[in-house]
PDB file of C-alpha atoms and ligand atoms in Angstrom:
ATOM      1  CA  UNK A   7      -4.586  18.561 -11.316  1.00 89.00           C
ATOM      2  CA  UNK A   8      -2.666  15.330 -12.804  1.00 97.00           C
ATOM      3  CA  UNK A   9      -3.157  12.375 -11.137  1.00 98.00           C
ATOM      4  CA  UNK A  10      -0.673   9.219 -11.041  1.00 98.00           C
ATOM      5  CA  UNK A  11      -2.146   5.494  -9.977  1.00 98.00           C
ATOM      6  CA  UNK A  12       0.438   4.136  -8.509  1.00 98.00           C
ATOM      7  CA  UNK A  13      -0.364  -0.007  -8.399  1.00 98.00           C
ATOM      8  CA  UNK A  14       2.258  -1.809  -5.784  1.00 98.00           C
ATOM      9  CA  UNK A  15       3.378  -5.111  -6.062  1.00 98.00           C
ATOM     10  CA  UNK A  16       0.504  -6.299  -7.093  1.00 98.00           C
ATOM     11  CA  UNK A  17       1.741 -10.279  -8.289  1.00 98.00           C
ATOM     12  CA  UNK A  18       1.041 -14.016  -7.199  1.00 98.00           C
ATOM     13  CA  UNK A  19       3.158 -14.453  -4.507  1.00 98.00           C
ATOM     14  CA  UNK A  20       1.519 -11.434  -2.301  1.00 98.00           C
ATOM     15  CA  UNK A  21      -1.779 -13.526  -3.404  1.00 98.00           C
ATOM     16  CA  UNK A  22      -3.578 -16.488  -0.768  1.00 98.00           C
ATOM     17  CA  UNK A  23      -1.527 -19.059  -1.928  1.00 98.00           C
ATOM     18  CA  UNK A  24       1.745 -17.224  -2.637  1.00 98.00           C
ATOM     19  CA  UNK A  25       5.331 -17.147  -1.379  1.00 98.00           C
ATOM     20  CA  UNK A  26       4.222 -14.000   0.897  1.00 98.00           C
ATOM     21  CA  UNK A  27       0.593 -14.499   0.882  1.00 98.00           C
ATOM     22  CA  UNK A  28      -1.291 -11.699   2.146  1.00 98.00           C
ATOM     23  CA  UNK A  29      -4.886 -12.356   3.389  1.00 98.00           C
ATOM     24  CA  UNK A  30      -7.461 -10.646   1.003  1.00 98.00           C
ATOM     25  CA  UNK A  31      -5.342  -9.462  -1.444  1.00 98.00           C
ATOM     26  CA  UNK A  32      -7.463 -11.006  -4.333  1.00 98.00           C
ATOM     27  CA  UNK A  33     -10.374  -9.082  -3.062  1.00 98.00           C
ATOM     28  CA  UNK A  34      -8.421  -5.918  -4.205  1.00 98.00           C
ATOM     29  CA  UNK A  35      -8.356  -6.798  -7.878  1.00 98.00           C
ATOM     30  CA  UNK A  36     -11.000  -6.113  -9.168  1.00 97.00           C
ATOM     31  CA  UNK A  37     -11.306  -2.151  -7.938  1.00 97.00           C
ATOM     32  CA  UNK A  38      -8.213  -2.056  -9.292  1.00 98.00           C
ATOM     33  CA  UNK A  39      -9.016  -3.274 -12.479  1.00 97.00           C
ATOM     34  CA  UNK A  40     -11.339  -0.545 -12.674  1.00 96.00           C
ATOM     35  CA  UNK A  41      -9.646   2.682 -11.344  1.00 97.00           C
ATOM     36  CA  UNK A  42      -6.859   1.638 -14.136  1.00 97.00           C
ATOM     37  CA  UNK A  43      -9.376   2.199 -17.341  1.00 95.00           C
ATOM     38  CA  UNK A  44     -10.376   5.117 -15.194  1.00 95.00           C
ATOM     39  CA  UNK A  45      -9.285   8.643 -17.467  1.00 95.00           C
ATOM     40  CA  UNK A  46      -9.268  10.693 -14.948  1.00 96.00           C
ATOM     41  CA  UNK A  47      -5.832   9.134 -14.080  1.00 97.00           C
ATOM     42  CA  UNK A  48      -2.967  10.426 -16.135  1.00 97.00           C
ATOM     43  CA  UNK A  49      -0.391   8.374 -15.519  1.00 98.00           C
ATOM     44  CA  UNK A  50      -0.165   4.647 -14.549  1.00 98.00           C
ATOM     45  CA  UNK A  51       2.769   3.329 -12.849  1.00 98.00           C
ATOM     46  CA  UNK A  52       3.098  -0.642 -11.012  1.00 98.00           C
ATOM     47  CA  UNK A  53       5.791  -1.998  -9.234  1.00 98.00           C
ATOM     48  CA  UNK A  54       7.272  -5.214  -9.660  1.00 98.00           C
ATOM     49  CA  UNK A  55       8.809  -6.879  -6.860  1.00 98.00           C
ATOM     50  CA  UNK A  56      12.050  -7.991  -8.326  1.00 98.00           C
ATOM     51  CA  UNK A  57      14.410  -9.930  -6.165  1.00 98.00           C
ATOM     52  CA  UNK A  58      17.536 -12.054  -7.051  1.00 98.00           C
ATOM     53  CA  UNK A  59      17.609 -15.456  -5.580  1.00 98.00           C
ATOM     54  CA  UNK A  60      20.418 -14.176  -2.887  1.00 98.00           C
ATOM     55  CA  UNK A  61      18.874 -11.097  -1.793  1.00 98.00           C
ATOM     56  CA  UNK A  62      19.153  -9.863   1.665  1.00 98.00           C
ATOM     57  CA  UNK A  63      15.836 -10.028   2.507  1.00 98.00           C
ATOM     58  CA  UNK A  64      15.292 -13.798   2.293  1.00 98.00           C
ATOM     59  CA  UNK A  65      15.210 -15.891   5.147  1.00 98.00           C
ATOM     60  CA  UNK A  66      16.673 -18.884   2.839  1.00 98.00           C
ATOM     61  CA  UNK A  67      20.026 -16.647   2.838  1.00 98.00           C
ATOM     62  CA  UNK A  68      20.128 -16.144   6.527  1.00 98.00           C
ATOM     63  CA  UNK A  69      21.058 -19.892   7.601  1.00 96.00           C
ATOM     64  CA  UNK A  70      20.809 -19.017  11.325  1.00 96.00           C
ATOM     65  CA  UNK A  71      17.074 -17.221  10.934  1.00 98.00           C
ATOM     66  CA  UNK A  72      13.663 -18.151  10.398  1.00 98.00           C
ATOM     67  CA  UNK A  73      11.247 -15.706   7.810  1.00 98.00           C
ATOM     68  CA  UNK A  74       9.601 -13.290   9.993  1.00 97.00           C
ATOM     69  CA  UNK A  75      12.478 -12.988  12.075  1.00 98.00           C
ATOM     70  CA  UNK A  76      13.836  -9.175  12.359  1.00 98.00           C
ATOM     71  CA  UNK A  77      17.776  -8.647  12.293  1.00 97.00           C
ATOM     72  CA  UNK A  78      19.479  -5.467  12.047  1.00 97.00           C
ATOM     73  CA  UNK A  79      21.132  -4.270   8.853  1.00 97.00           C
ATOM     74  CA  UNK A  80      23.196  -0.898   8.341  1.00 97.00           C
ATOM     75  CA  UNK A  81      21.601  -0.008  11.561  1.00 96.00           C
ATOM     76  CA  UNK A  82      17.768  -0.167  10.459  1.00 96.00           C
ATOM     77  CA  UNK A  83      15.179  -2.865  11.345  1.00 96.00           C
ATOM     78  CA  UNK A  84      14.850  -5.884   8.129  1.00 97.00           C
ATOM     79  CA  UNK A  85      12.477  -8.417   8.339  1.00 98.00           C
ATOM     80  CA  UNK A  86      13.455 -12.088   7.028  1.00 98.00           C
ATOM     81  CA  UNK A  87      10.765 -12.789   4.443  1.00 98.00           C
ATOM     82  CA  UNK A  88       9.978 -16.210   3.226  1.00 98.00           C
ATOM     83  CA  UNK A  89      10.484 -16.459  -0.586  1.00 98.00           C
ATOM     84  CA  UNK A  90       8.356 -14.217  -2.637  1.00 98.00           C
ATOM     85  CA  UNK A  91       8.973 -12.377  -6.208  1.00 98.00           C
ATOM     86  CA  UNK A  92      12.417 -14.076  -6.981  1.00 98.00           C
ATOM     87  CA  UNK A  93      13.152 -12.671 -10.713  1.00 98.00           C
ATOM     88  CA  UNK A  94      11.817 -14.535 -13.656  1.00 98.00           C
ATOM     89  CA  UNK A  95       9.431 -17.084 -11.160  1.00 98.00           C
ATOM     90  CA  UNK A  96       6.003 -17.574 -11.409  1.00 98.00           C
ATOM     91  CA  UNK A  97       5.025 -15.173  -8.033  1.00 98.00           C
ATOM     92  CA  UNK A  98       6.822 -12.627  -9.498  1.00 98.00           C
ATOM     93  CA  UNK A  99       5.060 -11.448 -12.572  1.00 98.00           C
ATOM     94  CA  UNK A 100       2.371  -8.575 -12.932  1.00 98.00           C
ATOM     95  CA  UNK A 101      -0.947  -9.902 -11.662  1.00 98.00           C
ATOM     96  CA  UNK A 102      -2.959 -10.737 -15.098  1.00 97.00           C
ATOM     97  CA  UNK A 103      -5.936  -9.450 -13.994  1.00 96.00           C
ATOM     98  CA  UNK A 104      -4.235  -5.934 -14.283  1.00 95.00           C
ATOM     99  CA  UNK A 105      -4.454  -4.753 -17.844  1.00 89.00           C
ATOM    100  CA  UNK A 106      -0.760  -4.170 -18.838  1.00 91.00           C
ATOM    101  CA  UNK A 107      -1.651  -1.812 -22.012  1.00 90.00           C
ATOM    102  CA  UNK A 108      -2.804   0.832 -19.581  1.00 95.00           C
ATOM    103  CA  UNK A 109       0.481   0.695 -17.589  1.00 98.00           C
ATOM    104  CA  UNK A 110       2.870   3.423 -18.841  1.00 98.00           C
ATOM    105  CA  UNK A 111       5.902   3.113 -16.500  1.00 98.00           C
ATOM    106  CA  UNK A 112       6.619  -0.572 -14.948  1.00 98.00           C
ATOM    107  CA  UNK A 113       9.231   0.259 -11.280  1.00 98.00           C
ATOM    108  CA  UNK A 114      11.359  -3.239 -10.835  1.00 98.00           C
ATOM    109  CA  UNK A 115      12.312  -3.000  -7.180  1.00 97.00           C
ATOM    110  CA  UNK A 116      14.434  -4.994  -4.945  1.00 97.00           C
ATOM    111  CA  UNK A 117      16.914  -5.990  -7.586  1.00 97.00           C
ATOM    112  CA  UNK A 118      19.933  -4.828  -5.592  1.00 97.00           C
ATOM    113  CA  UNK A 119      20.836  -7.930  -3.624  1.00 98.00           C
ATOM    114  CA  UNK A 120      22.014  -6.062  -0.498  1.00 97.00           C
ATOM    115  CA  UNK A 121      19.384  -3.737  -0.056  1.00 97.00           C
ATOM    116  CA  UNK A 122      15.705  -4.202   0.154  1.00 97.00           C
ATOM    117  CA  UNK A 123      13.614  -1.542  -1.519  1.00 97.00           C
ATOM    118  CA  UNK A 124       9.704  -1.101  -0.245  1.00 98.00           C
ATOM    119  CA  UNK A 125       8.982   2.048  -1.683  1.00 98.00           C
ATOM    120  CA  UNK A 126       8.325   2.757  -5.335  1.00 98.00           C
ATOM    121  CA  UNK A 127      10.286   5.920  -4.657  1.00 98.00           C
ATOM    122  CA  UNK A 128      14.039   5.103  -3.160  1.00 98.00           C
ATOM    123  CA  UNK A 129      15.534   2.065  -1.953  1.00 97.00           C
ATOM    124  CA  UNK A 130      15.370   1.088   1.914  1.00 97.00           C
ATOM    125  CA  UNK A 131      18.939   2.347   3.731  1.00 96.00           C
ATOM    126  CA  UNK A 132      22.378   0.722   1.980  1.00 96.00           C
ATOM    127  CA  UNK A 133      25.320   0.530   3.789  1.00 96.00           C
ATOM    128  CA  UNK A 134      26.201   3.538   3.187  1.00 96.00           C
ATOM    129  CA  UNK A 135      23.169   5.034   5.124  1.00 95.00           C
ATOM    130  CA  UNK A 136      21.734   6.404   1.792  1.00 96.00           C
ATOM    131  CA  UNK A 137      18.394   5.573   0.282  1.00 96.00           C
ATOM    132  CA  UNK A 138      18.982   5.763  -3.667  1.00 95.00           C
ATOM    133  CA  UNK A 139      16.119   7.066  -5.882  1.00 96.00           C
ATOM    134  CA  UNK A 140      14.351   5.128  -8.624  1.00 96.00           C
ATOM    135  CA  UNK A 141      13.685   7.789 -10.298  1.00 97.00           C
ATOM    136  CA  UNK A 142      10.207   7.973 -10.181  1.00 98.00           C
ATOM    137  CA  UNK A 143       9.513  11.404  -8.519  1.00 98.00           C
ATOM    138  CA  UNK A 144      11.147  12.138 -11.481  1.00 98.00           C
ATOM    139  CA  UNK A 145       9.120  10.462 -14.199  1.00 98.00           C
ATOM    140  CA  UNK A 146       6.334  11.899 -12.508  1.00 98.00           C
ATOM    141  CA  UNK A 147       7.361  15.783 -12.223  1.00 98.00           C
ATOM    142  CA  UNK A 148       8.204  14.890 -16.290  1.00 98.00           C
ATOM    143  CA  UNK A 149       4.826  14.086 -17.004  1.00 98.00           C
ATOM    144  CA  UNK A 150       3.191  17.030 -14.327  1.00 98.00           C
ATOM    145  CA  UNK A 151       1.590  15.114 -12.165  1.00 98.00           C
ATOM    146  CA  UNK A 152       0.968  16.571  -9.142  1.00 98.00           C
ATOM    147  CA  UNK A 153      -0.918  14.045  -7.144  1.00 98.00           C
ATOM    148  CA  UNK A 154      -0.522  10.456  -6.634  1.00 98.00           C
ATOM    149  CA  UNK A 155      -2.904   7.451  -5.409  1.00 98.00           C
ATOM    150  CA  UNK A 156      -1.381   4.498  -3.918  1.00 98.00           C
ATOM    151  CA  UNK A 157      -2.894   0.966  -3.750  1.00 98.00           C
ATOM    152  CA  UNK A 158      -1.846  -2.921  -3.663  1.00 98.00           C
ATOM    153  CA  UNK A 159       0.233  -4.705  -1.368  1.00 98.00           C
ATOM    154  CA  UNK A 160       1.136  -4.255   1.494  1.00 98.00           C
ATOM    155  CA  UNK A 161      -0.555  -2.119   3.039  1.00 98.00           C
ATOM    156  CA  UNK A 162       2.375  -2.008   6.068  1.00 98.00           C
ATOM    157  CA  UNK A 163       5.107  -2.174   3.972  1.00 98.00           C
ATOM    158  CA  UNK A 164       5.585  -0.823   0.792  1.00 98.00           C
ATOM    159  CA  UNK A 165       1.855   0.970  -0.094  1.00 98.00           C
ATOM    160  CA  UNK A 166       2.819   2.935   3.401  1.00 98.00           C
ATOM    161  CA  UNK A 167       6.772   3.403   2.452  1.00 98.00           C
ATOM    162  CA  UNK A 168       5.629   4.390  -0.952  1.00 98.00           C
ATOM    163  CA  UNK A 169       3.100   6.839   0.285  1.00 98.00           C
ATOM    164  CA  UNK A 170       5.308   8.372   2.741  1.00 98.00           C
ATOM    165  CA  UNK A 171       8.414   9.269  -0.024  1.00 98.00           C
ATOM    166  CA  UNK A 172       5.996  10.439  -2.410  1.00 98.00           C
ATOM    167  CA  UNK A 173       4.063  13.354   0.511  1.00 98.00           C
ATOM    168  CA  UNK A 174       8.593  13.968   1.104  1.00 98.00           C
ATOM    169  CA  UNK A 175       8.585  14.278  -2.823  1.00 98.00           C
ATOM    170  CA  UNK A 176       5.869  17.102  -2.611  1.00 98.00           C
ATOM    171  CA  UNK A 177       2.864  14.821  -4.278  1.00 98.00           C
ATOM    172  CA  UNK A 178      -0.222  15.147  -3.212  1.00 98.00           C
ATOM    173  CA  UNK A 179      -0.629  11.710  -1.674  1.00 98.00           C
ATOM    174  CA  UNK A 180      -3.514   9.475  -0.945  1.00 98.00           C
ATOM    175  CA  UNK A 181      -3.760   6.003  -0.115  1.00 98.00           C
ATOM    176  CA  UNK A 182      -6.707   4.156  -1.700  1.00 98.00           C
ATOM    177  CA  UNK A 183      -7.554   2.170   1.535  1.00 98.00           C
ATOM    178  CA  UNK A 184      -9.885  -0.412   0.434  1.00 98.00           C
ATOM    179  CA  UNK A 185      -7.593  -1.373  -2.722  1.00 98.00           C
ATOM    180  CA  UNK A 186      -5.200  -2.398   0.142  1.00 98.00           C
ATOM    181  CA  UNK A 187      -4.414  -5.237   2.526  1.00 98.00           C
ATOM    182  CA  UNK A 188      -1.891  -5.976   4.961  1.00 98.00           C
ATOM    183  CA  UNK A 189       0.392  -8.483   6.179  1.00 98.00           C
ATOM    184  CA  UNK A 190      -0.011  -7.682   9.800  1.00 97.00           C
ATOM    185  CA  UNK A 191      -3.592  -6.203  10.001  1.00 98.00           C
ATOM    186  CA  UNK A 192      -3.363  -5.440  14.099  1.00 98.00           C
ATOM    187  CA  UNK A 193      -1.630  -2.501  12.888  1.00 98.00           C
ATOM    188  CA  UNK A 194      -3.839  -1.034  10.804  1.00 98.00           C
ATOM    189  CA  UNK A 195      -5.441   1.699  13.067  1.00 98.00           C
ATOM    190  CA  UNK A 196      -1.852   2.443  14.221  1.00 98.00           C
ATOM    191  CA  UNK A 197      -0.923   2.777  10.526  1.00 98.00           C
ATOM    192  CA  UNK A 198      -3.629   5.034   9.469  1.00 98.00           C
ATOM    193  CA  UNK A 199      -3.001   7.478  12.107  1.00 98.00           C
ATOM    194  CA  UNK A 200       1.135   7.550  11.034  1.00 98.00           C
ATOM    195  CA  UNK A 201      -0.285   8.312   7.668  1.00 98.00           C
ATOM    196  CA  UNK A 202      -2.400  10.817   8.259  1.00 98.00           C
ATOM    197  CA  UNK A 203      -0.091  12.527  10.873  1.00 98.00           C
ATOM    198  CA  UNK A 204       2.295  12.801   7.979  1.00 98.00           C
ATOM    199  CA  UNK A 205       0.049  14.312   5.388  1.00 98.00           C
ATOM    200  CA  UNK A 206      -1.109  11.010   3.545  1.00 98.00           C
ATOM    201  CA  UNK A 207      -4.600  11.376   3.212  1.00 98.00           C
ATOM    202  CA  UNK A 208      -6.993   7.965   3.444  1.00 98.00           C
ATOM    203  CA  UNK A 209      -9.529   7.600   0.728  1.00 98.00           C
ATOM    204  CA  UNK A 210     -12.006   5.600  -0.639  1.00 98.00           C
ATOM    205  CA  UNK A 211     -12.032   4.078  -4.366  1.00 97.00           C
ATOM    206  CA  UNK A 212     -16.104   4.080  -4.421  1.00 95.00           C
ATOM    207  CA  UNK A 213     -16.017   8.123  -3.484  1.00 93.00           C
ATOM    208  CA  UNK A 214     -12.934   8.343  -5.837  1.00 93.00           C
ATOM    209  CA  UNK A 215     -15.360   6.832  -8.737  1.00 91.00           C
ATOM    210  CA  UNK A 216     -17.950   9.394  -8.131  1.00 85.00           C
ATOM    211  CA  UNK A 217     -15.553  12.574  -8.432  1.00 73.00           C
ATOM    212  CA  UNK A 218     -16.757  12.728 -11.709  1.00 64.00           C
TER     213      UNK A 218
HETATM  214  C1  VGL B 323       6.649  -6.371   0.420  1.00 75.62           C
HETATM  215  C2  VGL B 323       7.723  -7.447   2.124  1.00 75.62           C
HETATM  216  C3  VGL B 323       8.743  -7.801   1.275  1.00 75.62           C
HETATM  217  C4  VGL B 323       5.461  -5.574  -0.018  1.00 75.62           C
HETATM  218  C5  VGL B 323       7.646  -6.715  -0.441  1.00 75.62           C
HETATM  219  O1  VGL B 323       5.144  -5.586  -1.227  1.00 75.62           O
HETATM  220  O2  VGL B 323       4.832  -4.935   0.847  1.00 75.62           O
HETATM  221  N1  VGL B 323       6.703  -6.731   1.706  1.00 75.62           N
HETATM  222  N2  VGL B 323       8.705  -7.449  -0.004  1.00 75.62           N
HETATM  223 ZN1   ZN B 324      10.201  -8.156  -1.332  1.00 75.62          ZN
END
C-alpha cells in the first residue's frame, strides 16, 4: 500500500491571528511536523491557498456583503470570507514550521478569480456547472499511491471537500482528525458522520504512529 499525506492549507492566515483565523490551528503543527519525516508516507503533497486580490470569494469584492455572509453563485452556496491567502502576502505562504524539503508536489488553489476551489482535487462549481481537476488524482495514480491521509485546515471546508473527491477518485481516504480544526466547530459531530457515511474513514495520528 502507498500512502499520500496530503497537508491543506496549512499558512498564517488560517493561524490565531490570521486573515481567516481558525481557533487551534497552531496546536496542529507540530503532529504534522512529525507525520511529514514519517517514511511510511510515500508521497507528500500541501496546498497553498492562492487567491488573487479580486477573487470571488472575498467579502472586500462584494460591496453590498459582509464576510460570513452566504450568496448564491452558479446555483451553489459561497460563503463571503474575510481576506485570507491573497497571492504573494504574508498569510499566504507555507507555514514554516512545515519542512518544505519533504514536500514533493506543492497544489496552488483558488487562483481562478471566479471560482473558489476547497478541495485539493477539483475546483468548487464554475459557471459552467463543472468542477475542473487539478490534476492531482492524477499525480497520485502516477506515483501508485493508493491511499491518502488528509490533515490541516479546515476541517469543514476544504480537509472535508478534499477528503470527499479523493474516496470519488477511488483513494483510500482517511482524515487525520486531531491534525485538524475547524472554523465552525458546532458541526463537527455532524461532519464526522457525512464523512464516514461516505467512506472517509476518521483516524488518529498517535495510532497512525504506532502502525509500525
Ligand atoms: C478555506 C475558506 C476559504 C480552507 C479556504 O482552507 O478551509 N476555507 N478558503
Ligand atoms: Zn480561500
Amino acid at each position: 500500500m502507498r500512502k499520500a499525506l496530503v497537508l491543506v492549507d496549512v499558512q498564517p492566515d488560517f493561524m490565531p491571528g490570521g486573515g481567516l483565523a481558525v481557533a487551534g490551528a497552531d496546536e496542529i503543527l507540530v503532529g504534522i511536523a512529525t507525520l511529514m519525516a514519517d517514511p511510511q508516507f510515500h508521497t507528500v503533497v500541501a496546498t497553498q491557498d492562492w487567491h488573487p486580490a479580486g477573487h470571488i470569494s472575498l467579502a472586500r469584492n462584494h460591496p453590498d456583503h459582509q464576510p460570513f455572509d452566504v450568496i448564491e453563485l452558479y446555483g451553489h452556496e459561497q460563503t463571503l470570507w474575510p481576506d485570507h491567502c491573497i497571492q504573494d502576502s504574508e498569510g499566504a505562504v507555507l507555514h514554516p514550521a512545515l519542512a518544505s524539503a519533504s514536500i514533493d508536489m506543492i497544489v496552488r488553489k483558488g487562483t481562478d478569480p471566479a471560482v473558489d476551489s476547497y478541495s485539493a482535487f477539483r475546483n468548487n462549481f464554475d459557471e459552467h456547472g463543472n468542477r475542473p481537476s487539478t490534476g492531482l488524482a492524477g499525480y497520485l495514480n502516477d506515483r501508485s499511491v493508493d491511499s491518502v491521509f488528509v490533515c490541516g485546515l479546515a476541517r469543514d471546508y476544504c480537509v472535508a471537500w478534499t477528503a470527499l473527491d479523493a474516496v470519488s477518485a477511488e483513494f483510500d481516504t482517511s482524515v487525520i482528525w486531531d491534525l485538524t480544526r475547524s472554523v465552525d466547530p458546532s458541526g463537527d459531530s455532524a461532519l464526522e458522520a457525512q464523512l464516514t457515511a461516505n467512506g472517509v474513514h476518521i483516524v488518529q495520528s498517535d495510532l497512525l504512529l504506532a502502525l509500525h
